[in-house]
Each structure stands twice: as C-alpha cells, then as structure tokens.
Amino acid sequence: MREETAQARWEERTQRPLLALAVVFAVAYALPIVDTSAGKSLTVACTAVEWAVWAAFAGDYGVRLALTEDRREFVRTRWLDLAAVLLPLIQPLKLLRLVSTLLLVGQRARMASQIRVTTYVAGAVVGLLMFGSLAVLSVERDSPDGNIRTLGDALWWSFTTMTTVGYGDHAPTTGLGRMIAVGLMLSGIALLGVVTANIAAWFIERFEKDDVEERQQTEAILALTEEVRALRAEVAALQSRTGGS
C-alpha cells in the first residue's frame, strides 16, 4: 500500500514537468526541419535535447516501476510505456524518437485525474497535425519525386490525411512517408471515434439525467396523490361521524 501511494505521489508531481519537457522536445524536433539553414551545431544540440527528453521519460518509467508493488502487473498493464521506452533503441531513427515520445506523453497525460476527454482530443489533433507535418516534410522534402516541399504543403497534407479526405494534390512518395500517412489516417479515424463516442455519452448522460428527474417528479406526484386520497378519506370519515351524531 505504501509503494502504491508513493507511485501516485510521484506521478502527480512529475506529470507537469514531463509535459513541459515534451514541449521542449517539440521545439527541438521542429527547429532543424523548419529552419533549413540550421547549422550542424544547432542540429546536434536539438538531437541531444530530444534524447535527453526521451531519457527523462525512460527514467520516469523506471522510477514508477520501482515504486509499484506488483512489478509484473505494472509491466503487463503498461506494456505500451515499455514499448515506447525501448523503441528508439531498436534503430537510431529520428522518427522513432518522435513516436516514442508521443506515446509516453499520451500515457502520462492519461494518468491525470480530472481532465476532460475533449482536452485530450484537441491536444491529440494539434500534436498529430504538427508532428505529422514535420515528419513528412523531413522525409519528403529531399525526395526527387516528392511534391511536399514546404511546411504549408505538409500542414495541408496532414489535415486532409487526418480527416481522410485525401484530395491527392499532395502525397508522399517515399516508403517512410507512406508509413506516416497510414499512421495519420488511423489516428484520424480513432480520434473521430473518440469524438463520436464522447458526444454520444454526453447525450446518454443528459437523457439519463432527464429520465431520473422525470421519475422523481412522477414519484412525487404519486406520493402527493396518495396523501390527497388519505386526507379525503379522513375528511369523509369525520363527516360521517359528525352526521351520525
């Protein structure tokens, strides 16, 4: 019980700092892609920041694992956290660091106690649009057959891909770019499902609330009707006694 309490305290105290580090990661990831004239020193510094942020999330996972009471259950139920920690170690690709950091941020953010689903959805949409645009721009800009050359093209492509509209005016030509496109399409469908489910749950909750209030009003009316009948019976009994005497 003590370990679980310590784990909860750790998660509560480190949630905001880790989310702030995720913002730092976003800036470090975007700078070399947006600024095409960035020198080697800036690129190396941004790469070091990305690895440092990933290391912070990996260390957070290790601390939570040490604080939990049932470590086997923790690994089994938090397997996505573990996969995100190990993902960049499989192959030193920049995109893997991006994917793993997004996964770790999402897992830690879901541990918050009182955050609305709409906040998650809005954050996920903005994050996927931004990172999807930067990722596809980084792999498609130098492709000989590519037609995604600017950040504006990448943002437009990400938006049409996430909404599954797919106008076709911009499309990835590399294998990695198409993998990013598949991820964005699946993410867009998943987010649409979350939004639909959230709206449906809100309507169901409202209907249930109205139904409960209606039942309470009906029960109150029935109780009042019974009281009126009882009073009428008492009045009739008193009148009969008075008339008999």
C-alpha atoms as one frame of an Amber mdcrd trajectory, in Angstrom:
protein
   0.000   0.000   0.000   2.863   2.365   0.795   4.504   1.724  -2.594   1.264
   2.486  -4.421   0.903   5.759  -2.526   4.491   6.690  -3.352   3.878   5.860
  -7.002   0.753   8.026  -7.086   2.621  10.921  -5.477   5.458  10.566  -7.971
   3.058  10.543 -10.939   1.231  13.595  -9.647   4.427  15.577  -9.035   6.151
  14.703 -12.300   3.231  14.986 -14.705   3.556  18.710 -15.418   7.381  18.753
 -15.637   7.296  15.861 -18.106   4.656  17.569 -20.214   6.834  20.696 -20.216
   9.751  18.567 -21.383   7.531  17.281 -24.175   7.055  20.875 -25.343  10.837
  21.298 -25.299  11.103  18.136 -27.391   8.603  19.570 -29.883  10.665  22.726
 -30.308  13.916  20.768 -30.655  12.331  18.445 -33.203  10.830  21.265 -35.264
  13.782  23.680 -35.408  16.076  21.750 -37.781  13.140  20.912 -40.071  11.597
  24.385 -40.275  14.923  26.232 -40.373  16.597  24.758 -43.445  19.658  26.953
 -42.877  20.294  25.484 -39.425  23.940  24.660 -38.908  25.396  21.392 -37.732
  25.873  22.648 -34.172  22.176  23.526 -33.838  21.135  20.184 -35.289  23.397
  18.299 -32.885  22.094  20.353 -29.952  18.478  19.663 -30.904  19.223  15.953
 -31.253  20.803  15.955 -27.796  17.706  17.652 -26.366  15.463  15.032 -27.989
  17.468  12.183 -26.469  17.514  13.953 -23.088  13.719  14.255 -23.083  13.349
  10.610 -24.060  15.788   9.684 -21.272  13.658  11.648 -18.787  10.558   9.695
 -19.778  12.504   6.442 -19.644  13.758   7.345 -16.164  10.199   8.159 -15.128
   9.111   4.700 -16.239  11.942   3.140 -14.232  11.016   5.068 -11.078   7.347
   4.126 -11.385   8.339   0.508 -11.901  10.490   0.638  -8.753   7.709   2.242
  -6.696   4.934  -0.118  -7.720   4.005  -3.066  -5.529   3.381  -5.626  -8.283
   6.041  -5.024 -10.917   4.913  -7.886 -13.146   1.386  -6.480 -13.230   2.777
  -2.992 -13.884   4.782  -4.212 -16.900   1.800  -6.206 -18.180  -0.671  -3.334
 -17.931   1.773  -0.602 -19.006   3.278  -2.501 -21.933   2.817   0.495 -24.243
   5.014   2.595 -21.949   7.709  -0.072 -22.088   7.454  -0.330 -25.872   7.815
   3.446 -26.187  10.909   3.379 -23.953  12.560   0.601 -25.968  11.500   1.817
 -29.424  14.320   4.328 -30.051  16.913   1.720 -29.027  15.894  -0.647 -31.828
  17.126   1.624 -34.595  18.507   5.162 -34.189  15.909   6.878 -36.377  14.685
  10.336 -35.510  11.125   9.327 -36.304  11.261   6.562 -33.688  12.195   9.104
 -31.020   9.201  11.174 -32.136   6.798   8.213 -31.979   8.092   7.011 -28.622
   7.896  10.476 -27.051   4.332  10.956 -28.293   3.361   7.591 -26.820   4.989
   8.366 -23.479   3.356  11.801 -23.296  -0.026  10.270 -24.059   0.355   7.579
 -21.409   1.433  10.031 -18.709  -1.285  12.540 -19.603  -3.996   9.895 -19.244
  -2.986   9.461 -15.610  -4.403  12.846 -14.741  -7.488  12.530 -12.585  -9.706
  15.383 -13.761  -9.067  16.244 -17.414 -11.843  16.225 -19.957 -11.795  13.951
 -22.987 -12.202  16.975 -25.234  -8.879  18.302 -23.945  -7.203  15.041 -24.908
  -8.785  15.109 -28.347  -7.868  18.746 -29.016  -4.305  18.160 -27.848  -4.024
  14.987 -29.891  -5.298  16.712 -33.034  -2.879  19.626 -32.700   0.018  17.337
 -31.820  -0.614  14.921 -34.674  -1.060  17.715 -37.184   2.163  19.402 -36.098
   4.330  16.329 -35.756   2.816  14.636 -38.797   3.572  17.706 -40.895   7.126
  17.990 -39.620   7.781  14.266 -40.009   6.512  14.031 -43.580   8.310  17.254
 -44.525  11.599  15.914 -43.200  11.385  12.726 -45.291   9.670  14.111 -48.426
  11.408  17.443 -48.923  14.539  15.920 -50.456  12.751  13.170 -52.393  13.285
  13.517 -56.175   9.638  12.664 -56.928   8.177  14.371 -53.867   5.710  17.257
 -54.026   5.675  18.176 -50.322   8.372  20.847 -50.246   7.160  23.474 -47.765
   5.661  23.490 -44.287   2.409  24.798 -45.734   2.194  21.832 -48.106   2.909
  19.474 -45.221   0.226  21.016 -42.994  -2.356  20.854 -45.771  -1.454  17.240
 -46.483  -1.643  16.314 -42.781  -5.053  17.941 -42.409  -6.540  16.226 -45.455
  -4.985  12.917 -44.435  -6.213  13.016 -40.829  -9.732  13.864 -41.972  -9.448
  11.032 -44.554 -10.460  13.486 -47.307  -7.329  12.899 -49.371  -7.558  15.396
 -52.246  -4.438  13.896 -53.805  -2.800  17.221 -54.658  -0.008  16.321 -52.222
   1.028  12.767 -51.456   4.118  11.057 -50.008   6.354   9.181 -52.404   8.816
   7.532 -50.019   8.176   4.390 -48.003   8.645   6.190 -44.703   6.338   8.993
 -45.814   3.622   6.491 -46.656   4.043   4.868 -43.260   3.470   8.300 -41.694
   0.377   8.691 -43.872  -1.022   5.360 -42.648  -0.407   6.411 -39.045  -2.178
   9.737 -39.565  -5.151   8.115 -41.272  -5.582   5.559 -38.491  -5.155   8.288
 -35.882  -7.762  10.457 -37.592 -10.264   7.597 -37.643  -9.545   6.813 -33.988
  -9.983  10.454 -32.942 -13.234  10.683 -34.875 -14.423   7.605 -32.998 -13.444
   9.174 -29.679 -15.297  12.396 -30.515 -18.394  10.480 -31.638 -18.353   8.294
 -28.536 -17.871  11.338 -26.303 -20.819  13.159 -27.869 -22.982  10.034 -27.645
 -22.012   9.545 -23.998 -22.913  13.178 -23.272 -26.359  12.767 -24.835 -26.926
   9.478 -22.996 -25.925  11.116 -19.725 -28.300  14.002 -20.360 -31.141  11.636
 -21.264 -30.498   9.524 -18.169 -30.435  12.642 -16.008 -33.694  13.866 -17.508
 -35.186  10.399 -17.066 -34.157  10.310 -13.398 -35.642  13.766 -12.807 -38.845
  12.726 -14.586 -39.107   9.578 -12.457 -38.533  11.603  -9.304 -41.264  14.055
 -10.326 -43.633  11.191 -11.128 -42.931   9.553  -7.776 -43.506  12.880  -6.017
 -46.827  13.337  -7.839 -47.926   9.806  -6.944 -46.963  10.346  -3.307 -48.875
  13.618  -3.255 -51.883  11.916  -4.856 -51.849   9.218  -2.174 -51.687  11.870
   0.535 -54.645  13.699  -1.007 -56.632  10.447  -1.125 -55.795   9.735   2.503
 -56.864  13.238   3.508 -60.133  12.852   1.586 -60.782   9.543   3.331 -60.140
  11.138   6.724 -62.423  14.080   5.892 -65.155  11.712   4.726 -64.805   9.661
   7.903 -65.051  12.777  10.071 -68.095  13.982   8.160 -69.824  10.599   8.561
 -69.161  10.629  12.301 -70.458  14.179  12.631 -73.600  13.355  10.661 -74.242
  10.195  12.677 -74.015  12.029  15.969
